[in-house]
mmCIF file of C-alpha atoms in Angstrom:
data_model
loop_
_atom_site.group_PDB
_atom_site.id
_atom_site.type_symbol
_atom_site.label_atom_id
_atom_site.label_comp_id
_atom_site.label_asym_id
_atom_site.label_seq_id
_atom_site.Cartn_x
_atom_site.Cartn_y
_atom_site.Cartn_z
ATOM 1 C CA UNK A 1 0.000 0.000 0.000
ATOM 2 C CA UNK A 2 1.276 3.445 -0.929
ATOM 3 C CA UNK A 3 0.078 6.587 0.825
ATOM 4 C CA UNK A 4 -0.074 8.636 -2.385
ATOM 5 C CA UNK A 5 -2.545 10.616 -4.445
ATOM 6 C CA UNK A 6 -2.737 10.249 -8.230
ATOM 7 C CA UNK A 7 -2.958 13.333 -10.432
ATOM 8 C CA UNK A 8 -1.291 15.332 -13.184
ATOM 9 C CA UNK A 9 1.699 16.601 -11.162
ATOM 10 C CA UNK A 10 4.277 15.431 -8.668
ATOM 11 C CA UNK A 11 3.637 17.678 -5.651
ATOM 12 C CA UNK A 12 1.973 17.822 -2.244
ATOM 13 C CA UNK A 13 -1.812 18.241 -2.146
ATOM 14 C CA UNK A 14 -4.482 18.478 0.508
ATOM 15 C CA UNK A 15 -6.971 15.634 0.893
ATOM 16 C CA UNK A 16 -10.134 17.168 2.325
ATOM 17 C CA UNK A 17 -11.630 14.714 4.813
ATOM 18 C CA UNK A 18 -15.305 13.847 4.943
ATOM 19 C CA UNK A 19 -16.993 13.721 8.318
ATOM 20 C CA UNK A 20 -19.832 11.644 6.776
ATOM 21 C CA UNK A 21 -18.111 8.977 4.665
ATOM 22 C CA UNK A 22 -14.831 7.106 4.955
ATOM 23 C CA UNK A 23 -14.332 7.178 1.163
ATOM 24 C CA UNK A 24 -15.105 10.779 0.198
ATOM 25 C CA UNK A 25 -11.789 12.594 0.592
ATOM 26 C CA UNK A 26 -11.209 14.674 -2.558
ATOM 27 C CA UNK A 27 -8.091 16.631 -3.479
ATOM 28 C CA UNK A 28 -10.159 19.793 -3.940
ATOM 29 C CA UNK A 29 -12.613 21.799 -1.876
ATOM 30 C CA UNK A 30 -16.043 22.056 -3.470
ATOM 31 C CA UNK A 31 -17.392 25.612 -3.659
ATOM 32 C CA UNK A 32 -20.674 24.680 -1.982
ATOM 33 C CA UNK A 33 -19.096 22.995 1.064
ATOM 34 C CA UNK A 34 -18.140 24.305 4.445
ATOM 35 C CA UNK A 35 -14.562 23.883 5.587
ATOM 36 C CA UNK A 36 -13.232 20.366 5.913
ATOM 37 C CA UNK A 37 -10.188 19.275 7.824
ATOM 38 C CA UNK A 38 -7.421 17.921 5.604
ATOM 39 C CA UNK A 39 -4.275 15.834 5.405
ATOM 40 C CA UNK A 40 -1.353 16.682 3.154
ATOM 41 C CA UNK A 41 -0.382 13.856 0.814
ATOM 42 C CA UNK A 42 2.221 13.494 -1.897
ATOM 43 C CA UNK A 43 0.578 13.461 -5.340
ATOM 44 C CA UNK A 44 2.324 11.686 -8.210
ATOM 45 C CA UNK A 45 1.531 10.888 -11.816
ATOM 46 C CA UNK A 46 0.872 7.278 -12.766
ATOM 47 C CA UNK A 47 3.521 7.719 -15.469
ATOM 48 C CA UNK A 48 6.164 8.447 -12.831
ATOM 49 C CA UNK A 49 4.935 5.739 -10.444
ATOM 50 C CA UNK A 50 4.855 3.016 -13.106
ATOM 51 C CA UNK A 51 7.887 4.176 -15.119
ATOM 52 C CA UNK A 52 9.945 1.108 -14.203
ATOM 53 C CA UNK A 53 7.317 -1.430 -15.217
ATOM 54 C CA UNK A 54 8.450 -3.069 -18.417
ATOM 55 C CA UNK A 55 5.314 -4.920 -19.383
ATOM 56 C CA UNK A 56 2.072 -4.015 -21.035
ATOM 57 C CA UNK A 57 -0.711 -2.571 -18.913
ATOM 58 C CA UNK A 58 -4.089 -3.885 -20.046
ATOM 59 C CA UNK A 59 -6.534 -2.641 -17.412
ATOM 60 C CA UNK A 60 -6.830 0.289 -14.993
ATOM 61 C CA UNK A 61 -9.712 1.131 -12.609
ATOM 62 C CA UNK A 62 -9.897 4.759 -11.469
ATOM 63 C CA UNK A 63 -12.204 6.162 -8.770
ATOM 64 C CA UNK A 64 -10.858 9.492 -7.525
ATOM 65 C CA UNK A 65 -13.909 11.499 -6.421
ATOM 66 C CA UNK A 66 -13.924 13.699 -9.535
ATOM 67 C CA UNK A 67 -10.147 13.884 -10.000
ATOM 68 C CA UNK A 68 -10.158 11.317 -12.838
ATOM 69 C CA UNK A 69 -9.400 13.884 -15.557
ATOM 70 C CA UNK A 70 -6.235 15.002 -13.774
ATOM 71 C CA UNK A 71 -5.129 11.392 -13.250
ATOM 72 C CA UNK A 72 -5.552 10.735 -16.982
ATOM 73 C CA UNK A 73 -3.426 13.779 -17.796
ATOM 74 C CA UNK A 74 -0.715 12.296 -15.580
ATOM 75 C CA UNK A 75 -0.666 9.031 -17.502
ATOM 76 C CA UNK A 76 0.026 10.205 -21.066
ATOM 77 C CA UNK A 77 2.834 7.695 -21.537
ATOM 78 C CA UNK A 78 0.713 4.808 -20.261
ATOM 79 C CA UNK A 79 -2.148 5.791 -22.573
ATOM 80 C CA UNK A 80 0.180 6.127 -25.572
ATOM 81 C CA UNK A 81 2.235 2.968 -25.039
ATOM 82 C CA UNK A 82 -0.509 0.509 -24.080
ATOM 83 C CA UNK A 83 -2.757 0.135 -27.112
ATOM 84 C CA UNK A 84 -4.825 -2.696 -25.578
ATOM 85 C CA UNK A 85 -5.546 -0.701 -22.415
ATOM 86 C CA UNK A 86 -9.103 -0.761 -21.140
ATOM 87 C CA UNK A 87 -10.293 1.324 -18.214
ATOM 88 C CA UNK A 88 -13.248 1.705 -15.923
ATOM 89 C CA UNK A 89 -13.524 5.166 -14.426
ATOM 90 C CA UNK A 90 -15.969 6.549 -11.949
ATOM 91 C CA UNK A 91 -17.992 9.064 -13.943
ATOM 92 C CA UNK A 92 -19.523 11.537 -11.499
ATOM 93 C CA UNK A 93 -20.494 14.684 -13.428
ATOM 94 C CA UNK A 94 -21.109 16.776 -10.292
ATOM 95 C CA UNK A 95 -17.730 15.935 -8.798
ATOM 96 C CA UNK A 96 -15.825 16.378 -12.072
ATOM 97 C CA UNK A 97 -17.281 19.894 -12.275
ATOM 98 C CA UNK A 98 -16.453 20.566 -8.608
ATOM 99 C CA UNK A 99 -12.818 19.516 -9.146
ATOM 100 C CA UNK A 100 -12.253 22.176 -11.812
ATOM 101 C CA UNK A 101 -12.608 19.916 -14.841
ATOM 102 C CA UNK A 102 -15.790 18.676 -16.501
ATOM 103 C CA UNK A 103 -17.374 15.583 -17.959
ATOM 104 C CA UNK A 104 -17.048 17.065 -21.448
ATOM 105 C CA UNK A 105 -13.331 17.724 -20.899
ATOM 106 C CA UNK A 106 -12.751 14.151 -19.689
ATOM 107 C CA UNK A 107 -14.646 12.624 -22.632
ATOM 108 C CA UNK A 108 -12.855 14.858 -25.159
ATOM 109 C CA UNK A 109 -9.492 13.884 -23.652
ATOM 110 C CA UNK A 110 -10.309 10.169 -23.924
ATOM 111 C CA UNK A 111 -11.454 10.580 -27.533
ATOM 112 C CA UNK A 112 -8.213 12.410 -28.315
ATOM 113 C CA UNK A 113 -6.310 9.372 -27.015
ATOM 114 C CA UNK A 114 -8.256 7.079 -29.353
ATOM 115 C CA UNK A 115 -10.712 5.718 -26.793
ATOM 116 C CA UNK A 116 -14.345 4.925 -27.273
ATOM 117 C CA UNK A 117 -16.524 4.740 -24.196
ATOM 118 C CA UNK A 118 -19.859 3.731 -22.826
ATOM 119 C CA UNK A 119 -21.646 3.993 -19.535
ATOM 120 C CA UNK A 120 -22.180 0.848 -17.516
ATOM 121 C CA UNK A 121 -24.838 -0.489 -17.086
ATOM 122 C CA UNK A 122 -26.778 2.066 -19.185
ATOM 123 C CA UNK A 123 -28.321 1.338 -22.546
ATOM 124 C CA UNK A 124 -26.162 1.498 -25.655
ATOM 125 C CA UNK A 125 -28.123 4.503 -26.918
ATOM 126 C CA UNK A 126 -27.367 6.812 -23.997
ATOM 127 C CA UNK A 127 -24.644 9.311 -24.738
ATOM 128 C CA UNK A 128 -22.225 9.767 -21.812
ATOM 129 C CA UNK A 129 -22.097 13.487 -22.626
ATOM 130 C CA UNK A 130 -25.881 13.805 -22.471
ATOM 131 C CA UNK A 131 -25.977 11.897 -19.177
ATOM 132 C CA UNK A 132 -23.273 14.235 -17.854
ATOM 133 C CA UNK A 133 -25.246 17.308 -18.849
ATOM 134 C CA UNK A 134 -28.401 15.869 -17.298
ATOM 135 C CA UNK A 135 -26.703 15.189 -13.958
ATOM 136 C CA UNK A 136 -23.861 17.709 -13.556
ATOM 137 C CA UNK A 137 -25.772 19.487 -10.771
ATOM 138 C CA UNK A 138 -26.925 16.308 -9.013
ATOM 139 C CA UNK A 139 -24.494 15.189 -6.326
ATOM 140 C CA UNK A 140 -26.177 11.787 -5.998
ATOM 141 C CA UNK A 141 -25.720 10.539 -9.599
ATOM 142 C CA UNK A 142 -22.548 8.745 -10.584
ATOM 143 C CA UNK A 143 -21.781 5.978 -13.046
ATOM 144 C CA UNK A 144 -19.036 3.733 -14.352
ATOM 145 C CA UNK A 145 -17.477 4.698 -17.665
ATOM 146 C CA UNK A 146 -15.896 1.913 -19.715
ATOM 147 C CA UNK A 147 -13.111 3.253 -21.986
ATOM 148 C CA UNK A 148 -11.623 1.044 -24.689
ATOM 149 C CA UNK A 149 -9.970 1.149 -28.085
ATOM 150 C CA UNK A 150 -11.369 -0.846 -30.953
ATOM 151 C CA UNK A 151 -8.967 -3.574 -31.943
ATOM 152 C CA UNK A 152 -7.883 -3.805 -35.576
#
């Protein structure tokens, strides 16, 4: 176990602690929240953490309370060098917006890396972007986003 945060930089960040849940400790303070106590943690990129691994990475699961976009930005090398990579990301439109990114930004980034995506377990016809727009102001709605590249 490593006491680290994953993001787009190698630096110290504050993890804001939830008094309600033992799993809701984001690396940002939401504008609509009162003060939270915090712990300082070293944040690293996945590229720097996994730099010495000399084998293909085929699957990554990311659930970072809305910080998923920043984690993806910190894994450019992994995304580029692992063509068979598949990912499941927590897709929480409200929290992505609260973190300073957005659902649209995350989806555009994934598309730019050659990924296709779908929401699980939603119907094939539901657009992740439309779902994001429908729920970006609803703190209670979050989903799993499956990101994959079509194999040739």
